[in-house]
Amino acid sequence: MTDDNLIRAADWLRLAERVCVLTGAGVSAESGVPTFRASDGLWEGHRIEDVASPEGFERDPGLVWNFYNARRANVKTVKPNPGHYALAKLEERWGDRFTLVTQNVDGLHRAAGSKNILEIHGSLHRTRCLCCAKVEDRGLEPLGEAPECPHCHGQLRPDIVWFGEALPNDIWEPALVAAHECDVLLVVGTSAVVHPAASLIPVAKGRKQPAAKVVEINLTPTEASRHADVGLYGPSGQVLPKLVERLG
Ligand code: APR
């Protein structure tokens, strides 16, 4: 990451009325949460269709619950890293004109103090009942292979958006508005290959003039890079604090 690019990104942020951030698994990597598509990623050891699809849950709910209980146990042991805290710090500057859209389900942004968070892929902390539809925050305790709803004893599923499922409208709509209205979009730690999340990036570029400035923060260029006005390449746990420091 060059200082010039850091200075440019900080200058755009300084002038921004509204800021939107899109984060992916990379922002939690330095906390010890595995990403998905790295060589040692979650999708190396599991078939998405078996553990992250409604068909897979229908076929073998125990296998799916084992997968999510293992992820819950991992997240229980980790803490936010300086990148999460830096984003919470940025939010203090813009207040409700700052929106953090995350694909992550680990809850680490909230643990770091971020407030205006849109968890577009759901949360490991929550379950949803297939019978009475109640959504509950269950923390990160193990839930066994066939947890039952405490209200109606119906079958519970993780409150996670699986492949092939629509994002909850009450979360996705505000995310679209935030991407459309922002002056700067930070794209942090995502390979930007999963839609519709990744479509927020061209939405920010396609809004009324002047188009938003897109700043990519990642270890390497990604599908987002072609939309980025600048790339800050390095671990987000180091880059984000530097950006906050530069912003002053
Ligand atoms: N700092 C910054 N970026 C990092 C770091 C780090 N320390 N470590 C990894 N990365 C980057 C990788 O280079 C990669 O571009 O984070 C990105 C992680 O990409 P993925 O593993 O594909 O994760 P993500 O983009 O969040 O996946 C999106 O796909 O499987 C679904 O629902 C799941 O929400 C997930 C979605």
PDB file of N, CA, C and O in Angstrom, residues 36-37 43 48-49 52-55 160-166 194-195:
ATOM      1  N   PHE A  36     -13.500 -18.003   3.258  1.00  0.00           N
ATOM      2  CA  PHE A  36     -14.202 -19.077   2.536  1.00  0.00           C
ATOM      3  C   PHE A  36     -13.392 -19.661   1.392  1.00  0.00           C
ATOM      4  O   PHE A  36     -13.349 -20.863   1.190  1.00  0.00           O
ATOM      5  N   ARG A  37     -12.746 -18.745   0.623  1.00  0.00           N
ATOM      6  CA  ARG A  37     -12.185 -19.219  -0.666  1.00  0.00           C
ATOM      7  C   ARG A  37     -10.667 -19.283  -0.662  1.00  0.00           C
ATOM      8  O   ARG A  37     -10.075 -19.470  -1.697  1.00  0.00           O
ATOM      9  N   TRP A  43     -14.723 -23.368   2.375  1.00  0.00           N
ATOM     10  CA  TRP A  43     -15.277 -24.140   1.252  1.00  0.00           C
ATOM     11  C   TRP A  43     -14.295 -25.181   0.739  1.00  0.00           C
ATOM     12  O   TRP A  43     -14.608 -25.940  -0.159  1.00  0.00           O
ATOM     13  N   ILE A  48     -20.596 -26.538  -0.422  1.00  0.00           N
ATOM     14  CA  ILE A  48     -21.597 -25.495  -0.146  1.00  0.00           C
ATOM     15  C   ILE A  48     -22.998 -26.077  -0.207  1.00  0.00           C
ATOM     16  O   ILE A  48     -23.830 -25.852   0.684  1.00  0.00           O
ATOM     17  N   GLU A  49     -23.255 -26.925  -1.211  1.00  0.00           N
ATOM     18  CA  GLU A  49     -24.630 -27.442  -1.373  1.00  0.00           C
ATOM     19  C   GLU A  49     -25.029 -28.344  -0.206  1.00  0.00           C
ATOM     20  O   GLU A  49     -26.210 -28.541   0.057  1.00  0.00           O
ATOM     21  N   ALA A  52     -24.641 -25.207   3.219  1.00  0.00           N
ATOM     22  CA  ALA A  52     -25.078 -23.793   3.142  1.00  0.00           C
ATOM     23  C   ALA A  52     -26.134 -23.613   2.048  1.00  0.00           C
ATOM     24  O   ALA A  52     -26.092 -22.657   1.275  1.00  0.00           O
ATOM     25  N   SER A  53     -27.071 -24.559   2.024  1.00  0.00           N
ATOM     26  CA  SER A  53     -28.201 -24.438   1.078  1.00  0.00           C
ATOM     27  C   SER A  53     -29.447 -25.031   1.735  1.00  0.00           C
ATOM     28  O   SER A  53     -29.337 -25.943   2.587  1.00  0.00           O
ATOM     29  N   PRO A  54     -30.655 -24.536   1.376  1.00  0.00           N
ATOM     30  CA  PRO A  54     -31.880 -25.098   1.954  1.00  0.00           C
ATOM     31  C   PRO A  54     -32.033 -26.582   1.607  1.00  0.00           C
ATOM     32  O   PRO A  54     -32.485 -27.386   2.427  1.00  0.00           O
ATOM     33  N   GLU A  55     -31.571 -26.969   0.419  1.00  0.00           N
ATOM     34  CA  GLU A  55     -31.664 -28.383   0.007  1.00  0.00           C
ATOM     35  C   GLU A  55     -30.772 -29.242   0.913  1.00  0.00           C
ATOM     36  O   GLU A  55     -31.162 -30.321   1.345  1.00  0.00           O
ATOM     37  N   ILE A 160     -29.181 -17.735   8.945  1.00  0.00           N
ATOM     38  CA  ILE A 160     -28.132 -17.406   7.958  1.00  0.00           C
ATOM     39  C   ILE A 160     -28.773 -17.450   6.572  1.00  0.00           C
ATOM     40  O   ILE A 160     -29.633 -18.299   6.328  1.00  0.00           O
ATOM     41  N   VAL A 161     -28.403 -16.547   5.685  1.00  0.00           N
ATOM     42  CA  VAL A 161     -28.910 -16.587   4.304  1.00  0.00           C
ATOM     43  C   VAL A 161     -28.079 -17.608   3.528  1.00  0.00           C
ATOM     44  O   VAL A 161     -26.863 -17.423   3.381  1.00  0.00           O
ATOM     45  N   TRP A 162     -28.697 -18.677   3.070  1.00  0.00           N
ATOM     46  CA  TRP A 162     -27.978 -19.727   2.340  1.00  0.00           C
ATOM     47  C   TRP A 162     -27.980 -19.447   0.845  1.00  0.00           C
ATOM     48  O   TRP A 162     -28.768 -18.623   0.357  1.00  0.00           O
ATOM     49  N   PHE A 163     -27.117 -20.125   0.134  1.00  0.00           N
ATOM     50  CA  PHE A 163     -27.078 -19.969  -1.329  1.00  0.00           C
ATOM     51  C   PHE A 163     -28.438 -20.326  -1.904  1.00  0.00           C
ATOM     52  O   PHE A 163     -29.071 -21.297  -1.472  1.00  0.00           O
ATOM     53  N   GLY A 164     -28.901 -19.502  -2.809  1.00  0.00           N
ATOM     54  CA  GLY A 164     -30.207 -19.761  -3.440  1.00  0.00           C
ATOM     55  C   GLY A 164     -31.348 -19.099  -2.696  1.00  0.00           C
ATOM     56  O   GLY A 164     -32.491 -19.149  -3.121  1.00  0.00           O
ATOM     57  N   GLU A 165     -31.033 -18.455  -1.543  1.00  0.00           N
ATOM     58  CA  GLU A 165     -32.102 -17.786  -0.776  1.00  0.00           C
ATOM     59  C   GLU A 165     -32.009 -16.270  -0.962  1.00  0.00           C
ATOM     60  O   GLU A 165     -30.915 -15.727  -1.165  1.00  0.00           O
ATOM     61  N   ALA A 166     -33.157 -15.624  -0.867  1.00  0.00           N
ATOM     62  CA  ALA A 166     -33.189 -14.153  -1.011  1.00  0.00           C
ATOM     63  C   ALA A 166     -32.697 -13.517   0.290  1.00  0.00           C
ATOM     64  O   ALA A 166     -32.874 -14.070   1.373  1.00  0.00           O
ATOM     65  N   VAL A 194     -19.737 -12.998  -4.617  1.00  0.00           N
ATOM     66  CA  VAL A 194     -21.086 -13.459  -4.267  1.00  0.00           C
ATOM     67  C   VAL A 194     -22.069 -12.309  -4.436  1.00  0.00           C
ATOM     68  O   VAL A 194     -21.847 -11.203  -3.924  1.00  0.00           O
ATOM     69  N   HIS A 195     -23.167 -12.613  -5.168  1.00  0.00           N
ATOM     70  CA  HIS A 195     -24.210 -11.599  -5.396  1.00  0.00           C
ATOM     71  C   HIS A 195     -25.442 -11.968  -4.586  1.00  0.00           C
ATOM     72  O   HIS A 195     -25.622 -13.144  -4.238  1.00  0.00           O
TER      73      HIS A 195
END
